[in-house]
Coordinates of C-alpha atoms (C1' of nucleotides) in Angstrom, one line a residue:
Chain Q
X1 CA 0.0 0.0 0.0
X2 CA 3.2 2.4 0.5
X3 CA 1.0 4.3 3.2
X4 CA 4.3 5.5 4.4
X5 CA 5.2 7.4 1.1
X6 CA 5.7 11.1 2.0
X7 CA 4.2 13.5 -0.7
X8 CA 5.7 16.3 1.1
X9 CA 7.4 18.6 -1.5
X10 CA 4.7 17.9 -4.1
X11 CA 2.7 20.9 -4.8
X12 CA -0.7 20.9 -6.7
X13 CA -1.3 23.6 -9.1
X14 CA -4.2 24.3 -11.4
X15 CA -4.1 25.8 -15.1
X16 CA -6.8 26.4 -17.6
X17 CA -7.0 26.5 -21.4
X18 CA -9.4 29.2 -22.4
X19 CA -11.1 29.3 -25.7
X20 CA -13.3 32.1 -27.0
X21 CA -14.3 33.2 -30.5
X22 CA -12.2 36.2 -31.6
X23 CA -14.7 39.1 -30.9
X24 CA -14.4 40.4 -34.5
X25 CA -17.5 42.1 -35.4
X26 CA -21.0 41.1 -34.2
X27 CA -23.6 40.8 -36.8
X28 CA -25.4 44.0 -35.6
X29 CA -22.2 45.9 -35.7
X30 CA -21.1 44.3 -38.9
X31 CA -24.0 45.8 -40.8
X32 CA -24.7 48.9 -38.8
X33 CA -21.1 49.8 -39.4
X34 CA -21.6 49.9 -43.2
X35 CA -19.2 49.0 -45.8
X36 CA -16.1 50.5 -44.1
X37 CA -16.4 48.1 -41.1
X38 CA -17.3 45.2 -43.2
X39 CA -14.5 45.6 -45.5
X40 CA -12.2 45.8 -42.5
X41 CA -13.5 42.7 -41.1
X42 CA -13.4 41.0 -44.3
X43 CA -9.9 41.9 -45.0
X44 CA -8.5 40.3 -41.9
X45 CA -10.2 37.1 -42.4
X46 CA -9.3 34.0 -44.5
X47 CA -11.6 31.1 -43.9
X48 CA -14.8 31.9 -42.3
X49 CA -17.4 34.5 -43.5
X50 CA -16.4 37.1 -40.9
X51 CA -12.8 35.9 -40.6
X52 CA -13.0 35.2 -37.0
X53 CA -10.9 32.6 -35.3
X54 CA -10.4 31.1 -32.1
X55 CA -8.8 33.1 -29.4
X56 CA -7.2 32.5 -26.0
X57 CA -5.5 34.6 -23.3
X58 CA -2.2 33.8 -21.9
X59 CA -0.2 35.5 -19.1
X60 CA 3.3 36.5 -19.0
X61 CA 5.4 34.7 -16.3
X62 CA 6.6 37.2 -13.9
X63 CA 9.0 35.1 -12.1
X64 CA 11.2 31.9 -12.8
X65 CA 11.0 29.5 -13.9
X66 CA 10.1 30.6 -17.3
X67 CA 10.2 34.2 -16.6
X68 CA 9.0 36.5 -19.3
X69 CA 7.5 33.6 -21.4
X70 CA 3.7 33.3 -21.9
X71 CA 2.0 30.7 -20.0
X72 CA -1.4 29.3 -19.3
X73 CA -3.3 31.1 -16.6
X74 CA -3.3 29.4 -13.3
X75 CA -2.1 29.1 -9.8
X76 CA -2.0 26.9 -6.5
X77 CA -4.7 25.0 -5.3
X78 CA -6.1 26.1 -2.0
X79 CA -6.6 23.4 0.7
X80 CA -10.2 24.3 1.1
X81 CA -11.3 24.6 -2.5
X82 CA -12.4 22.1 -5.1
X83 CA -10.2 21.6 -8.1
X84 CA -12.8 23.2 -10.4
X85 CA -13.2 26.3 -8.0
X86 CA -9.6 26.7 -8.1
X87 CA -9.5 26.7 -11.9
X88 CA -12.3 29.3 -11.9
X89 CA -10.8 31.4 -9.2
X90 CA -7.2 31.6 -10.7
X91 CA -8.7 32.0 -14.2
X92 CA -10.6 35.1 -12.9
X93 CA -7.7 36.3 -10.9
X94 CA -5.2 36.3 -13.8
X95 CA -7.4 37.2 -16.8
X96 CA -10.6 38.6 -15.4
X97 CA -12.7 36.0 -17.5
X98 CA -15.4 33.8 -16.1
X99 CA -16.1 30.7 -18.2
X100 CA -19.3 29.5 -19.5
X101 CA -17.9 26.1 -19.6
X102 CA -15.3 24.4 -17.5
X103 CA -14.0 21.0 -17.7
X104 CA -11.2 19.0 -16.5
X105 CA -8.9 18.2 -19.2
X106 CA -5.8 16.2 -18.1
X107 CA -3.4 16.1 -15.2
X108 CA 0.3 16.7 -15.9
X109 CA 2.7 15.6 -13.2
X110 CA 6.0 14.4 -14.8
X111 CA 9.1 15.1 -12.4
X112 CA 11.2 17.6 -14.2
X113 CA 8.2 19.5 -15.6
X114 CA 9.4 22.5 -13.3
X115 CA 12.9 22.8 -12.2
X116 CA 13.6 22.5 -8.4
X117 CA 10.0 21.8 -7.4
X118 CA 7.6 18.7 -8.0
X119 CA 4.4 20.2 -9.4
X120 CA 1.4 18.3 -10.2
X121 CA -0.9 20.6 -12.4
X122 CA -4.4 19.7 -12.9
X123 CA -5.5 21.3 -16.1
X124 CA -9.0 22.5 -17.1
X125 CA -10.2 23.7 -20.4
X126 CA -12.7 26.6 -20.6
X127 CA -15.1 28.3 -23.1
X128 CA -16.2 31.8 -22.7
X129 CA -18.6 33.8 -24.6
X130 CA -17.3 36.9 -26.8
X131 CA -19.4 39.3 -24.3
X132 CA -17.4 38.0 -21.4
X133 CA -14.0 38.5 -22.9
X134 CA -14.6 42.2 -22.8
X135 CA -14.3 41.9 -19.0
X136 CA -10.8 40.7 -19.5
X137 CA -8.1 42.5 -17.6
X138 CA -6.4 45.2 -19.5
X139 CA -2.8 44.3 -18.7
X140 CA 0.3 44.0 -20.9
X141 CA 0.9 40.8 -19.2
X142 CA -2.3 39.4 -20.5
X143 CA -2.5 38.9 -24.2
X144 CA -5.0 37.0 -26.5
X145 CA -3.4 34.6 -29.1
X146 CA -4.6 32.4 -31.8
X147 CA -4.3 29.0 -30.3
X148 CA -2.9 27.3 -33.5
X149 CA -0.1 30.0 -33.5
X150 CA 1.0 29.9 -30.0
X151 CA 4.7 28.3 -29.8
X152 CA 7.5 28.7 -27.2
X153 CA 5.4 28.9 -24.2
X154 CA 6.5 28.2 -20.7
X155 CA 6.8 24.5 -19.3
X156 CA 4.9 21.9 -21.3
X157 CA 2.2 24.4 -22.1
X158 CA 2.6 24.0 -25.9
X159 CA 1.6 20.3 -25.7
X160 CA -1.3 21.0 -23.4
X161 CA -2.8 23.6 -25.6
X162 CA -2.5 21.3 -28.7
X163 CA -4.2 18.4 -26.6
X164 CA -7.1 20.9 -25.6
X165 CA -7.7 21.9 -29.1
X166 CA -8.1 18.3 -30.2
X167 CA -10.5 17.8 -27.4
X168 CA -12.5 20.9 -28.2
X169 CA -12.6 19.8 -32.0
X170 CA -13.7 16.1 -31.1
X171 CA -16.2 17.2 -28.4
X172 CA -18.1 19.4 -30.7
X173 CA -19.3 16.4 -32.6
X174 CA -21.0 14.7 -29.8
X175 CA -21.9 17.5 -27.4
X176 CA -23.5 20.8 -27.2
X177 CA -20.5 22.8 -26.1
X178 CA -20.8 25.1 -29.2
X179 CA -23.7 27.1 -27.2
X180 CA -21.1 28.1 -24.8
X181 CA -19.4 30.4 -27.4
X182 CA -22.7 32.1 -28.1
X183 CA -25.3 34.4 -26.4
X184 CA -28.5 32.7 -24.8
X185 CA -30.3 33.1 -28.3
X186 CA -28.5 32.5 -31.6
X187 CA -29.5 32.0 -35.2
X188 CA -28.4 28.8 -37.0
X189 CA -26.1 30.7 -39.1
X190 CA -24.1 31.8 -35.9
X191 CA -24.1 28.3 -34.5
X192 CA -22.8 26.8 -37.9
X193 CA -20.0 29.6 -37.8
X194 CA -18.9 28.3 -34.4
X195 CA -18.5 24.8 -36.0
X196 CA -16.7 26.2 -39.0
X197 CA -14.4 28.1 -37.0
X198 CA -13.5 25.3 -34.7
X199 CA -13.5 22.5 -37.3
X200 CA -11.8 24.8 -39.7
X201 CA -13.9 23.8 -42.7
X202 CA -17.2 25.0 -44.3
X203 CA -20.4 23.3 -43.7
X204 CA -23.5 23.2 -45.9
X205 CA -26.0 25.4 -44.5
X206 CA -29.0 23.1 -45.6
X207 CA -27.5 20.0 -44.3
X208 CA -26.4 21.7 -41.0
X209 CA -29.8 23.1 -40.4
X210 CA -31.4 19.6 -40.7
X211 CA -28.7 17.8 -38.6
X212 CA -29.2 20.3 -35.7
X213 CA -33.0 20.6 -35.9
X214 CA -33.2 16.7 -35.8
X215 CA -30.9 16.4 -33.0
X216 CA -33.3 18.3 -30.7
X217 CA -30.4 20.2 -29.3
X218 CA -32.0 23.5 -30.0
X219 CA -35.5 25.1 -29.6
X220 CA -37.0 27.6 -31.8
X221 CA -37.9 30.6 -29.8
X222 CA -40.4 31.9 -32.1
X223 CA -38.7 35.1 -32.5
X224 CA -36.7 36.5 -35.4
X225 CA -33.4 38.4 -35.5
X226 CA -34.3 41.8 -37.2
X227 CA -32.1 44.4 -38.8
X228 CA -30.3 42.2 -41.2
X229 CA -30.1 43.2 -44.8
X230 CA -31.7 40.0 -45.9
X231 CA -34.5 37.7 -44.7
X232 CA -34.8 37.6 -41.0
X233 CA -33.4 34.5 -39.4
X234 CA -35.2 32.5 -36.5
X235 CA -33.5 32.6 -33.2
X236 CA -33.1 29.5 -31.2
X237 CA -31.8 28.6 -27.7
X238 CA -30.2 25.4 -26.3
X239 CA -32.6 22.8 -24.8
X240 CA -30.2 22.1 -22.0
X241 CA -28.6 25.2 -20.3
X242 CA -25.4 23.3 -20.1
X243 CA -24.3 19.8 -20.2
X244 CA -22.1 19.2 -16.9
X245 CA -21.6 15.7 -15.5
X246 CA -18.6 14.5 -13.8
X247 CA -15.8 15.2 -16.2
X248 CA -18.5 16.5 -18.8
X249 CA -19.3 12.9 -19.7
X250 CA -22.8 13.6 -20.6
X251 CA -23.2 12.5 -24.3
X252 CA -25.8 14.3 -26.4
X253 CA -24.9 13.5 -29.9
X254 CA -25.8 16.2 -32.2
X255 CA -24.7 15.1 -35.5
X256 CA -22.5 12.2 -36.7
X257 CA -21.1 13.9 -39.7
X258 CA -20.0 17.0 -37.6
X259 CA -17.2 14.9 -36.3
X260 CA -13.6 16.4 -37.1
X261 CA -11.7 16.1 -40.3
Chain O
X1 CA -1.1 34.6 -9.3
X2 CA -1.7 33.4 -5.7
X3 CA 1.9 32.4 -5.5
X4 CA 1.8 32.5 -1.8
X5 CA -0.8 29.7 -1.7
X6 CA 0.5 27.0 0.5
X7 CA -0.3 23.6 -0.7
X8 CA 1.0 21.8 2.4
X9 CA -1.4 19.5 3.7
X10 CA -2.5 18.3 0.3
X11 CA -1.3 14.7 -0.6
X12 CA -1.2 13.4 -3.9
X13 CA -2.5 9.6 -4.5
X14 CA -3.0 7.5 -7.6
X15 CA -5.7 4.8 -8.0
X16 CA -6.4 2.6 -10.9
X17 CA -9.3 0.9 -12.3
X18 CA -8.3 -2.4 -14.0
X19 CA -10.3 -4.3 -16.4
X20 CA -9.9 -7.7 -17.6
X21 CA -12.0 -10.4 -19.3
X22 CA -13.0 -12.8 -16.8
X23 CA -10.8 -15.7 -17.5
X24 CA -13.7 -18.3 -17.8
X25 CA -12.5 -20.9 -20.3
X26 CA -10.2 -20.4 -23.0
X27 CA -11.1 -22.0 -26.4
X28 CA -8.6 -24.7 -26.0
X29 CA -9.7 -25.6 -22.5
X30 CA -13.4 -25.2 -23.6
X31 CA -13.3 -27.8 -26.2
X32 CA -10.5 -30.1 -24.6
X33 CA -12.6 -30.3 -21.6
X34 CA -15.5 -31.8 -23.2
X35 CA -19.1 -31.4 -22.6
X36 CA -19.1 -31.1 -18.8
X37 CA -16.7 -28.2 -18.9
X38 CA -18.8 -26.6 -21.9
X39 CA -21.9 -26.9 -20.1
X40 CA -20.6 -25.5 -17.0
X41 CA -19.2 -22.6 -18.8
X42 CA -22.6 -22.2 -20.7
X43 CA -24.7 -22.4 -17.4
X44 CA -23.0 -19.5 -15.8
X45 CA -23.2 -17.2 -18.8
X46 CA -26.0 -15.0 -19.9
X47 CA -25.2 -12.8 -22.9
X48 CA -22.0 -13.9 -24.4
X49 CA -21.2 -17.2 -26.1
X50 CA -18.8 -18.4 -23.2
X51 CA -20.7 -16.5 -20.6
X52 CA -17.6 -14.4 -19.9
X53 CA -18.0 -10.8 -18.3
X54 CA -15.7 -8.1 -17.3
X55 CA -13.6 -8.5 -14.1
X56 CA -11.8 -6.2 -11.8
X57 CA -9.5 -6.6 -8.8
X58 CA -10.4 -4.6 -5.7
X59 CA -8.5 -4.4 -2.5
X60 CA -9.9 -4.4 1.0
X61 CA -8.9 -1.3 3.0
X62 CA -7.0 -2.3 6.1
X63 CA -7.0 1.0 7.9
X64 CA -9.4 3.9 8.4
X65 CA -10.9 5.7 6.4
X66 CA -13.0 3.1 5.0
X67 CA -11.4 0.2 6.8
X68 CA -12.9 -3.1 5.8
X69 CA -14.4 -1.8 2.4
X70 CA -13.3 -2.7 -1.0
X71 CA -11.6 0.1 -2.9
X72 CA -9.6 0.6 -5.9
X73 CA -5.8 -0.4 -5.8
X74 CA -3.7 2.7 -5.3
X75 CA -1.1 4.5 -3.2
X76 CA 0.8 7.6 -2.6
X77 CA 2.8 9.4 -5.4
X78 CA 6.6 9.2 -4.9
X79 CA 8.3 12.5 -5.3
X80 CA 10.5 11.1 -8.1
X81 CA 8.3 9.1 -10.2
X82 CA 5.8 10.1 -12.9
X83 CA 2.1 9.6 -12.4
X84 CA 1.9 6.9 -14.8
X85 CA 4.8 5.0 -13.1
X86 CA 3.2 5.5 -9.8
X87 CA -0.1 3.9 -11.1
X88 CA 1.8 0.8 -12.5
X89 CA 3.7 0.5 -9.4
X90 CA 1.0 0.6 -6.9
X91 CA -1.2 -1.6 -9.1
X92 CA 1.6 -4.3 -8.9
X93 CA 2.3 -3.8 -5.5
X94 CA -1.2 -4.3 -4.4
X95 CA -2.6 -6.6 -6.9
X96 CA 0.4 -8.3 -8.7
X97 CA -1.1 -7.3 -12.0
X98 CA 0.8 -5.5 -14.9
X99 CA -1.3 -3.8 -17.2
X100 CA -1.1 -4.0 -21.1
X101 CA -2.7 -0.7 -21.4
X102 CA -2.8 2.2 -19.0
X103 CA -4.2 5.6 -19.4
X104 CA -5.1 8.6 -17.2
X105 CA -8.8 8.7 -16.5
X106 CA -9.6 11.7 -14.2
X107 CA -8.4 13.5 -11.2
X108 CA -10.8 13.5 -8.0
X109 CA -9.9 16.2 -5.7
X110 CA -13.0 17.5 -3.8
X111 CA -12.1 18.5 -0.1
X112 CA -14.0 16.0 1.9
X113 CA -13.4 13.1 -0.2
X114 CA -11.3 11.7 2.5
X115 CA -11.9 12.6 6.1
X116 CA -9.0 14.6 8.1
X117 CA -6.6 15.0 5.2
X118 CA -7.0 16.6 1.8
X119 CA -6.3 14.0 -0.9
X120 CA -5.9 14.6 -4.7
X121 CA -6.3 11.4 -6.5
X122 CA -5.2 10.9 -10.1
X123 CA -7.0 7.9 -11.2
X124 CA -5.9 5.8 -14.2
X125 CA -7.6 2.9 -16.0
X126 CA -5.9 -0.2 -17.1
X127 CA -6.6 -3.2 -19.4
X128 CA -4.8 -6.5 -18.7
X129 CA -4.8 -9.7 -20.5
X130 CA -6.4 -12.7 -19.1
X131 CA -2.9 -14.6 -19.0
X132 CA -1.6 -11.9 -16.7
X133 CA -4.5 -12.0 -14.2
X134 CA -3.1 -15.5 -13.1
X135 CA -0.1 -13.6 -11.7
X136 CA -2.6 -11.8 -9.6
X137 CA -1.8 -11.9 -5.7
X138 CA -3.5 -14.9 -4.0
X139 CA -4.8 -12.8 -1.0
X140 CA -8.0 -12.6 0.8
X141 CA -7.9 -8.9 0.7
X142 CA -7.8 -8.8 -2.9
X143 CA -11.0 -10.1 -4.7
X144 CA -12.2 -10.0 -8.3
X145 CA -15.6 -8.5 -9.2
X146 CA -17.9 -7.8 -11.9
X147 CA -17.6 -4.1 -12.3
X148 CA -21.3 -3.9 -13.1
X149 CA -22.1 -5.2 -9.6
X150 CA -19.7 -3.4 -7.3
X151 CA -21.5 -1.1 -4.9
X152 CA -20.7 0.4 -1.6
X153 CA -17.1 0.8 -2.3
X154 CA -14.9 3.4 -0.1
X155 CA -14.7 6.8 -0.8
X156 CA -16.2 7.9 -4.2
X157 CA -14.9 4.6 -6.0
X158 CA -18.4 3.7 -7.1
X159 CA -18.6 6.9 -9.2
X160 CA -15.1 6.4 -10.5
X161 CA -15.7 2.9 -11.6
X162 CA -19.0 3.9 -13.4
X163 CA -17.1 6.5 -15.2
X164 CA -14.2 4.3 -16.2
X165 CA -16.8 1.7 -17.6
X166 CA -18.5 4.6 -19.7
X167 CA -15.0 5.5 -21.0
X168 CA -14.2 1.9 -21.8
X169 CA -17.3 1.3 -23.8
X170 CA -17.1 4.6 -25.7
X171 CA -13.3 4.2 -26.5
X172 CA -13.8 0.8 -28.0
X173 CA -15.6 2.5 -30.9
X174 CA -12.8 4.6 -32.0
X175 CA -9.6 3.0 -30.7
X176 CA -7.9 -0.3 -30.7
X177 CA -7.8 -0.8 -27.1
X178 CA -9.9 -4.2 -27.5
X179 CA -6.5 -5.8 -28.4
X180 CA -5.2 -5.2 -24.9
X181 CA -7.4 -7.8 -23.7
X182 CA -6.1 -10.4 -26.0
X183 CA -2.9 -12.3 -26.7
X184 CA -0.6 -11.1 -29.4
X185 CA -2.5 -13.1 -32.0
X186 CA -6.2 -13.7 -32.0
X187 CA -9.1 -14.6 -34.1
X188 CA -11.6 -12.3 -35.2
X189 CA -14.1 -14.5 -33.2
X190 CA -12.2 -13.6 -30.1
X191 CA -12.0 -10.0 -31.0
X192 CA -15.7 -9.9 -31.5
X193 CA -16.2 -11.4 -28.2
X194 CA -14.4 -8.6 -26.4
X195 CA -16.6 -6.0 -28.2
X196 CA -19.8 -8.2 -27.2
X197 CA -18.7 -8.5 -23.7
X198 CA -17.8 -4.7 -23.3
X199 CA -20.7 -3.5 -25.2
X200 CA -23.2 -6.1 -23.8
X201 CA -24.9 -6.7 -27.0
X202 CA -24.3 -9.5 -29.8
X203 CA -22.7 -8.3 -33.0
X204 CA -23.2 -9.8 -36.6
X205 CA -19.9 -11.9 -37.3
X206 CA -20.2 -11.0 -41.0
X207 CA -20.5 -7.4 -40.6
X208 CA -17.9 -7.3 -37.8
X209 CA -15.5 -9.0 -40.0
X210 CA -15.7 -6.6 -42.8
X211 CA -15.6 -3.5 -40.5
X212 CA -12.5 -4.7 -38.7
X213 CA -10.8 -5.8 -41.9
X214 CA -11.7 -2.5 -43.8
X215 CA -10.5 -0.5 -40.9
X216 CA -6.9 -1.5 -41.3
X217 CA -6.7 -2.0 -37.6
X218 CA -5.5 -5.8 -37.8
X219 CA -3.3 -7.8 -40.1
X220 CA -3.7 -11.4 -41.1
X221 CA -0.7 -13.4 -39.8
X222 CA -1.3 -16.1 -42.5
X223 CA -1.4 -18.6 -39.7
X224 CA -4.5 -20.6 -38.5
X225 CA -5.7 -21.7 -35.1
X226 CA -5.9 -25.5 -35.1
X227 CA -7.6 -27.8 -32.8
X228 CA -11.0 -26.3 -33.0
X229 CA -13.8 -28.9 -33.8
X230 CA -14.7 -26.7 -36.9
X231 CA -13.1 -24.7 -39.7
X232 CA -9.8 -23.5 -38.4
X233 CA -10.0 -19.5 -38.1
X234 CA -7.3 -17.2 -39.3
X235 CA -5.0 -15.7 -36.8
X236 CA -4.5 -11.8 -36.8
X237 CA -2.3 -9.4 -34.9
X238 CA -2.9 -5.6 -34.4
X239 CA -1.1 -3.2 -36.8
X240 CA 0.0 -0.9 -33.9
X241 CA 1.5 -2.7 -31.0
X242 CA -0.6 0.0 -28.6
X243 CA -1.8 3.4 -29.2
X244 CA -0.4 5.6 -26.6
X245 CA -0.2 9.2 -27.1
X246 CA -0.5 11.9 -24.4
X247 CA -3.7 10.9 -22.5
X248 CA -4.2 8.1 -25.2
X249 CA -5.6 10.8 -27.6
X250 CA -4.5 8.9 -30.8
X251 CA -7.7 8.2 -32.7
X252 CA -7.8 5.2 -35.0
X253 CA -11.6 4.6 -35.8
X254 CA -12.3 1.0 -36.2
X255 CA -15.9 1.0 -37.1
X256 CA -18.5 3.8 -36.6
X257 CA -21.2 1.3 -35.9
X258 CA -19.4 -0.1 -33.0
X259 CA -20.1 2.7 -30.9
X260 CA -21.8 2.1 -27.7
X261 CA -25.8 1.6 -27.5
Chain E
dA1 C1' -36.7 44.8 -59.1
dC2 C1' -32.3 43.0 -57.2
dA3 C1' -29.1 40.9 -54.3
dA4 C1' -28.2 38.1 -50.4
dA5 C1' -29.0 35.2 -46.9
dA6 C1' -32.7 32.1 -44.9
dG7 C1' -35.0 28.0 -45.6
dT8 C1' -37.0 23.6 -48.4
dG9 C1' -36.6 19.9 -51.8
dT10 C1' -34.5 16.2 -54.3
dT11 C1' -31.2 13.1 -55.6
dA12 C1' -27.1 9.7 -55.8
dA13 C1' -23.8 7.5 -53.4
dA14 C1' -22.2 5.5 -49.2
dC15 C1' -23.2 2.9 -45.3
dG16 C1' -25.5 -0.1 -41.9
dT17 C1' -28.0 -4.2 -41.3
dA18 C1' -29.9 -8.5 -41.9
dC19 C1' -29.7 -12.9 -43.5
dA20 C1' -28.8 -16.5 -47.1
dC21 C1' -25.3 -19.2 -48.4
dC22 C1' -20.8 -21.9 -49.1
dC23 C1' -16.3 -23.7 -46.8
dA24 C1' -13.4 -26.6 -43.8
dT25 C1' -12.8 -29.1 -40.3
dG26 C1' -13.1 -32.9 -36.2
dA27 C1' -15.9 -36.4 -34.7
Chain R
dT1 C1' -21.5 -37.2 -43.6
dC2 C1' -23.1 -34.3 -40.2
dA3 C1' -22.8 -30.4 -37.1
dT4 C1' -20.9 -26.3 -36.5
dG5 C1' -18.4 -22.1 -36.5
dG6 C1' -15.5 -19.6 -40.2
dG7 C1' -16.1 -16.9 -44.0
dT8 C1' -18.5 -14.6 -48.5
dG9 C1' -22.3 -12.6 -51.2
dT10 C1' -26.1 -9.7 -51.6
dA11 C1' -30.1 -7.0 -51.2
dC12 C1' -32.5 -3.4 -48.9
dG13 C1' -33.5 0.7 -46.0
dT14 C1' -31.1 4.6 -43.9
dT15 C1' -28.1 8.2 -43.7
dT16 C1' -24.7 11.5 -45.9
dA17 C1' -23.6 15.1 -49.0
dA18 C1' -24.2 17.9 -52.9
dC19 C1' -26.9 21.2 -55.0
dA20 C1' -31.1 23.4 -57.3
dC21 C1' -34.7 25.9 -55.8
dT22 C1' -38.2 29.0 -53.2
dT23 C1' -38.9 32.7 -49.7
dT24 C1' -38.0 36.9 -47.4
dT25 C1' -36.2 41.0 -46.5
dG26 C1' -33.5 46.0 -47.0
dT27 C1' -32.1 48.8 -50.4

DNA sequence: ACAAAAGTGTTAAACGTACACCCATGA
DNA sequence: TCATGGGTGTACGTTTAACACTTTTGT
């Protein structure tokens, strides 16, 4: 049983990989802003209709080890708080962001991850709504990055981000986490855009609509979004406010063909 | 950053959920043993052809908290070893079993999980070949259970086992972990039996064969298994010895329709 | 009226499933 | 030669995926 093993000297930390949609231009602003704004938005984009990508905040390390490098937000686990609470707390303390979705990702604990000390890091991943990213701390030591273009981070954080990206892309196919990127009501075009940005490929609007509708994942609110230059789209809301479960294991398949690649 | 947080008092433990196929009767023994053995095997079984089920070893707790109750094998993390090494070590120390497959499952760390102390438990799950279960320690404080019929375990271990079972069943559909239950070469009937036992439903032999063959997950060795009373089946081996990856994230889909339920 | 996005319909190919059938062996 | 599991063929319903088409609005 090794009951005599002495774990003193092992410290427990918590880090979080946060994903958001790049704020870009909201549909209202997009059209309200006129051609100038629209063109500016278009000119920055490559793949998606509004040129948005994923975004994630990183914090600059202010002390050794890894001083000066960018790293995932995190901190030490308090003896009294749960792991998830620690993730939420350290996330807010360092970046000002409150996640709409928070799930444990993996625990990294190799000896030698961090010099001198033995650190076991429980890593969470989070999704935040674009609105909430505006609460983010305005600090030169917090900066938002495209997660596909982050390299040279402190510790093993490059690996962790890659792993989290894979999990996000995979999980879109059998869960309803896409809603965590959106406001309480949304159009199917907005939902489809989330999938297109995350999966990095275009989806057929007609087939996407049928897949989502037949999955029962969303409900028609009966309202329309007005102010668009074209036919006003219906507004939908998620059936389930969130899908929690221990480790987020609740599976509500949306559409088989929305799996990655 | 909360760099002043003092994690002293938090101990890190490692536990493992081990799955094996109930040894039951091997194909050779089954037929060699004649009708008596065959009937005995059949009489105990419900769903599967040989009546085998999943099996997992638990250890009896010898001290408080939870003294006398059955629990997952585990122990404390040594300051010098990796999490995975700790899982393998404590597994062997307590049960004598060496896993063919070992993957991190989840980290449980709620305050109050264990009275008095704050314990963060990194839980792994493992698959072992039936041959290796014979190395298991013969000890009244180690006993094998049907994972669907374990209740009243120490701590939150009931929850953990349920979660691990879900992960096993799900992962069968997009990974090659089924091989970890089998010997280096196997017939497709044996592989199918693994799926049937784990998924708890019968599979069409013809369609299963085509699905597995077209997936490229197995290779025909060119040899046949002899000694059966009927047509000798081909022997196959896995293409990949194992699929590791950080957190076992390597996805090699076998067959879409082999997903659970 | 026109442009453009919202939303519906239609079709062919791919896939999942069931099950009939032949093959090879020990008894 | 018979019984039985190994292995192949095939036909049918369902799902996926591509794209033509209709609807609705602001300009």
